[in-house]
Short mmCIF file of C-alpha atoms in Angstrom, two decimals:
data_model
loop_
_atom_site.label_atom_id
_atom_site.label_comp_id
_atom_site.label_asym_id
_atom_site.label_seq_id
_atom_site.Cartn_x
_atom_site.Cartn_y
_atom_site.Cartn_z
CA MET A 1 -11.68 16.14 51.80
CA ALA A 2 -10.09 15.31 48.28
CA ALA A 3 -8.46 11.90 47.24
CA ASN A 4 -4.45 12.76 46.08
CA LEU A 5 -3.71 11.02 43.07
CA TYR A 6 -0.20 10.48 42.07
CA TYR A 7 1.09 9.86 39.02
CA THR A 8 3.64 9.70 36.11
CA PRO A 9 2.67 12.49 33.25
CA THR A 10 3.70 9.98 30.54
CA SER A 11 2.62 6.39 32.00
CA CYS A 12 -0.51 4.28 32.75
CA GLY A 13 -0.50 6.99 35.44
CA ALA A 14 -1.82 9.90 33.18
CA ALA A 15 -4.62 8.20 32.05
CA SER A 16 -6.01 9.19 35.52
CA TYR A 17 -5.27 12.63 35.28
CA ILE A 18 -7.07 12.91 32.07
CA ALA A 19 -10.01 11.16 33.22
CA ALA A 20 -9.58 14.00 35.82
CA HIS A 21 -9.82 16.11 33.69
CA LYS A 22 -12.64 15.11 31.71
CA ALA A 23 -15.05 14.74 34.93
CA GLY A 24 -13.88 17.92 35.91
CA VAL A 25 -13.26 17.20 39.38
CA ILE A 26 -9.60 18.06 39.44
CA GLY A 27 -8.61 20.36 41.73
CA THR A 28 -12.80 19.60 43.83
CA LYS A 29 -12.20 15.91 44.04
CA VAL A 30 -9.78 14.98 43.12
CA ILE A 31 -5.67 16.81 44.14
CA PRO A 32 -3.33 15.91 41.92
CA ASN A 33 0.38 15.28 42.49
CA GLU A 34 3.68 14.31 40.34
CA THR A 35 5.68 11.97 41.01
CA ASP A 36 8.92 10.40 39.93
CA ILE A 37 8.48 6.57 40.39
CA ARG A 38 12.19 5.92 39.46
CA ALA A 39 13.60 8.04 41.65
CA HIS A 40 10.33 7.10 44.21
CA LYS A 41 10.00 10.50 45.22
CA VAL A 42 6.60 13.04 44.64
CA LEU A 43 6.92 16.15 43.01
CA LYS A 44 3.93 17.90 43.11
CA GLY A 45 1.96 18.91 45.70
CA ALA A 46 2.24 19.33 50.10
CA LYS A 47 4.05 15.70 50.02
CA ALA A 48 7.15 16.46 47.58
CA GLY A 49 10.07 15.16 48.49
CA THR A 50 8.29 12.54 50.58
CA ASP A 51 9.40 9.28 49.97
CA PHE A 52 6.92 7.84 47.49
CA TYR A 53 7.02 3.97 48.90
CA ALA A 54 5.71 5.57 52.62
CA ILE A 55 3.04 6.77 50.12
CA ASN A 56 2.07 3.46 47.87
CA PRO A 57 4.47 0.78 49.06
CA LYS A 58 3.99 -0.79 45.43
CA GLY A 59 5.59 2.19 44.07
CA ASN A 60 3.45 2.35 41.32
CA VAL A 61 1.55 4.96 39.65
CA PRO A 62 -1.51 5.50 39.29
CA THR A 63 -1.77 5.98 43.49
CA LEU A 64 -5.44 7.30 45.03
CA VAL A 65 -5.03 7.76 48.08
CA LEU A 66 -9.07 8.65 49.51
CA ALA A 67 -10.17 10.94 51.83
CA ASP A 68 -10.56 7.80 54.22
CA GLY A 69 -6.42 6.81 53.90
CA THR A 70 -8.04 3.53 51.61
CA LEU A 71 -5.18 2.94 49.86
CA LEU A 72 -5.96 2.42 45.39
CA ASN A 73 -3.41 1.30 44.07
CA GLU A 74 -4.39 -0.54 40.38
CA ASN A 75 -5.29 1.07 36.87
CA ALA A 76 -8.99 -0.37 36.86
CA ALA A 77 -10.11 0.54 40.09
CA VAL A 78 -8.52 4.35 40.50
CA LEU A 79 -10.42 4.41 37.02
CA GLN A 80 -13.94 3.78 37.78
CA TRP A 81 -13.54 5.95 41.49
CA ILE A 82 -12.92 9.08 39.06
CA ALA A 83 -15.84 8.88 37.13
CA ASP A 84 -17.92 7.92 39.95
CA ALA A 85 -17.15 10.98 41.44
CA ASN A 86 -18.96 12.22 38.58
CA PRO A 87 -21.42 10.07 36.42
CA ALA A 88 -22.83 13.27 35.04
CA SER A 89 -19.27 13.02 32.81
CA GLY A 90 -20.38 9.78 32.13
CA LEU A 91 -16.70 8.11 31.99
CA ALA A 92 -18.45 4.81 32.76
CA PRO A 93 -21.31 3.69 32.30
CA ALA A 94 -24.09 3.03 35.85
CA PRO A 95 -23.30 0.69 38.57
CA GLY A 96 -24.81 -2.89 38.68
CA SER A 97 -25.67 -1.69 34.34
CA SER A 98 -24.30 -4.47 32.29
CA ASP A 99 -22.04 -2.06 30.51
CA ARG A 100 -20.86 -1.25 33.22
CA TYR A 101 -19.60 -4.75 33.76
CA LEU A 102 -18.78 -4.19 30.28
CA LEU A 103 -16.09 -1.51 31.03
CA GLN A 104 -14.87 -4.00 34.04
CA SER A 105 -13.89 -6.07 31.39
CA LYS A 106 -12.48 -4.70 29.01
CA LEU A 107 -10.50 -2.51 31.62
CA ASN A 108 -8.70 -5.87 33.02
CA TRP A 109 -7.93 -7.25 30.01
CA LEU A 110 -6.38 -3.56 29.27
CA SER A 111 -4.60 -3.41 32.57
CA SER A 112 -3.74 -7.77 31.87
CA GLU A 113 -3.46 -8.25 28.17
CA LEU A 114 -2.09 -4.92 26.56
CA HIS A 115 -0.38 -3.70 29.37
CA THR A 116 1.48 -5.57 30.48
CA GLY A 117 2.29 -7.03 27.29
CA VAL A 118 3.44 -3.65 25.52
CA GLY A 119 4.75 -2.50 28.19
CA ALA A 120 7.01 -5.41 29.11
CA LEU A 121 9.24 -3.74 26.37
CA PHE A 122 10.33 -0.60 29.08
CA ASN A 123 12.73 -3.13 30.27
CA PRO A 124 16.45 -1.49 29.01
CA THR A 125 17.98 -4.73 29.74
CA LEU A 126 16.05 -7.51 27.42
CA ALA A 127 18.85 -9.28 25.41
CA PRO A 128 17.79 -8.95 21.33
CA GLU A 129 16.67 -12.29 21.43
CA VAL A 130 14.38 -11.45 24.55
CA LYS A 131 13.14 -7.88 23.08
CA GLN A 132 12.06 -10.49 19.70
CA PHE A 133 10.03 -12.45 21.40
CA LEU A 134 8.45 -9.66 23.56
CA ALA A 135 7.40 -7.92 20.99
CA ALA A 136 5.80 -10.58 18.94
CA ARG A 137 3.39 -11.20 21.52
CA ALA A 138 2.70 -7.64 22.29
CA GLY A 139 2.39 -7.48 18.26
CA ILE A 140 -1.22 -10.41 19.31
CA LYS A 141 -2.03 -8.13 21.53
CA LEU A 142 -2.37 -5.45 19.18
CA LYS A 143 -3.38 -6.91 16.63
CA TYR A 144 -6.49 -8.31 19.14
CA LEU A 145 -7.01 -4.39 19.76
CA ASN A 146 -7.25 -3.37 16.32
CA ASP A 147 -9.15 -6.91 14.80
CA VAL A 148 -11.95 -7.34 17.47
CA GLU A 149 -12.28 -4.68 20.10
CA LEU A 150 -12.31 -1.49 17.37
CA ALA A 151 -13.50 -3.51 15.01
CA GLY A 152 -15.94 -1.97 12.01
CA GLY A 153 -13.31 1.06 12.91
CA LYS A 154 -14.94 1.27 16.46
CA LYS A 155 -14.32 5.07 18.18
CA PHE A 156 -14.61 4.11 21.26
CA LEU A 157 -14.41 0.91 23.72
CA VAL A 158 -17.50 -0.03 25.09
CA GLY A 159 -21.03 1.87 23.73
CA ASP A 160 -20.60 5.02 21.49
CA LYS A 161 -18.61 7.67 23.69
CA PHE A 162 -15.41 7.87 25.92
CA THR A 163 -15.14 6.27 29.23
CA VAL A 164 -12.19 5.90 30.81
CA ALA A 165 -11.13 2.54 29.28
CA ASP A 166 -10.30 5.12 26.08
CA SER A 167 -8.14 7.17 28.55
CA TYR A 168 -6.18 3.84 29.57
CA CYS A 169 -5.73 2.70 25.95
CA TYR A 170 -4.97 5.48 24.59
CA VAL A 171 -1.92 6.10 27.03
CA ILE A 172 -0.89 1.99 26.42
CA LEU A 173 -1.29 3.63 22.85
CA SER A 174 1.27 6.46 23.26
CA TRP A 175 3.95 3.76 24.38
CA THR A 176 3.98 2.14 20.45
CA GLY A 177 6.75 4.55 18.87
CA TYR A 178 9.19 4.79 22.10
CA LEU A 179 9.71 1.12 22.06
CA GLY A 180 10.12 0.38 18.36
CA LEU A 181 6.17 -0.79 17.70
CA ASP A 182 4.61 0.07 14.69
CA LEU A 183 0.76 0.95 15.21
CA SER A 184 0.41 1.82 11.22
CA ALA A 185 -0.04 -2.16 11.10
CA TYR A 186 -3.02 -2.30 13.28
CA PRO A 187 -5.11 0.67 10.85
CA ALA A 188 -7.77 0.20 12.73
CA ALA A 189 -5.97 0.89 16.06
CA GLN A 190 -4.03 3.45 14.50
CA ALA A 191 -7.40 5.35 13.78
CA TYR A 192 -8.56 4.88 17.02
CA PHE A 193 -5.83 5.91 18.68
CA ASN A 194 -5.47 9.56 17.02
CA HIS A 195 -9.26 10.31 17.12
CA ILE A 196 -8.68 9.40 21.24
CA LYS A 197 -5.52 11.95 20.36
CA GLY A 198 -6.94 14.50 19.31
CA LEU A 199 -9.74 15.24 21.45
CA ASP A 200 -10.15 18.37 23.40
CA PHE A 201 -10.18 17.41 26.62
CA VAL A 202 -7.29 15.19 25.84
CA GLU A 203 -5.29 17.77 24.64
CA ALA A 204 -6.74 20.29 26.98
CA ALA A 205 -5.31 17.52 30.02
CA HIS A 206 -2.04 17.09 28.23
CA ALA A 207 -1.29 20.41 28.63
CA ALA A 208 -2.73 21.52 32.46
CA MET A 209 -0.02 18.24 32.75
CA ALA A 210 1.85 20.39 31.19
CA ALA A 211 1.97 23.38 33.59
CA GLU A 212 2.27 21.40 36.33
CA LYS A 213 5.78 21.18 36.12
#
């Protein structure tokens, strides 16, 4: 049996869809189910119309329900499961290798620092001074990404090829324009984003998500 992936096309859950598309496991090992996390309803799939809290009490995406009923609802776990569903895809280094632990380190930083730093600005009730503070804090995270993680014009976060860390990072960076953060102030991050966005399989994954509607 396949695992069920619950996602939205513009949230961090889209990173898991992109990864599953790149891995070639959609429809075989992973069944995508678009979800409205504001209305808490599953929109597509066998459980369409279901209260999403009945599937994932946290109400967040990505959510991956494995064939044995195991619930994964954090990006690092979901993305690595998808990568391991097809090791030949190269979406994650081999388990036990130094690069695999490096991947986990990057995923954890993305989750705890970049995601929270940028994502905090989605709150529509922020007072202007709070929004200014959070934007400055997001800028610190973007500067670290620009100056350290992508130093020397790196095209990928781990090694010399696309991994699930890039899928996650790319989706977070895609929020910056909507949130009023000027990514062009971070040229290495802007170049990285443009590069990932233009990859054939990333464009194809977005088209596939749009076709799911």
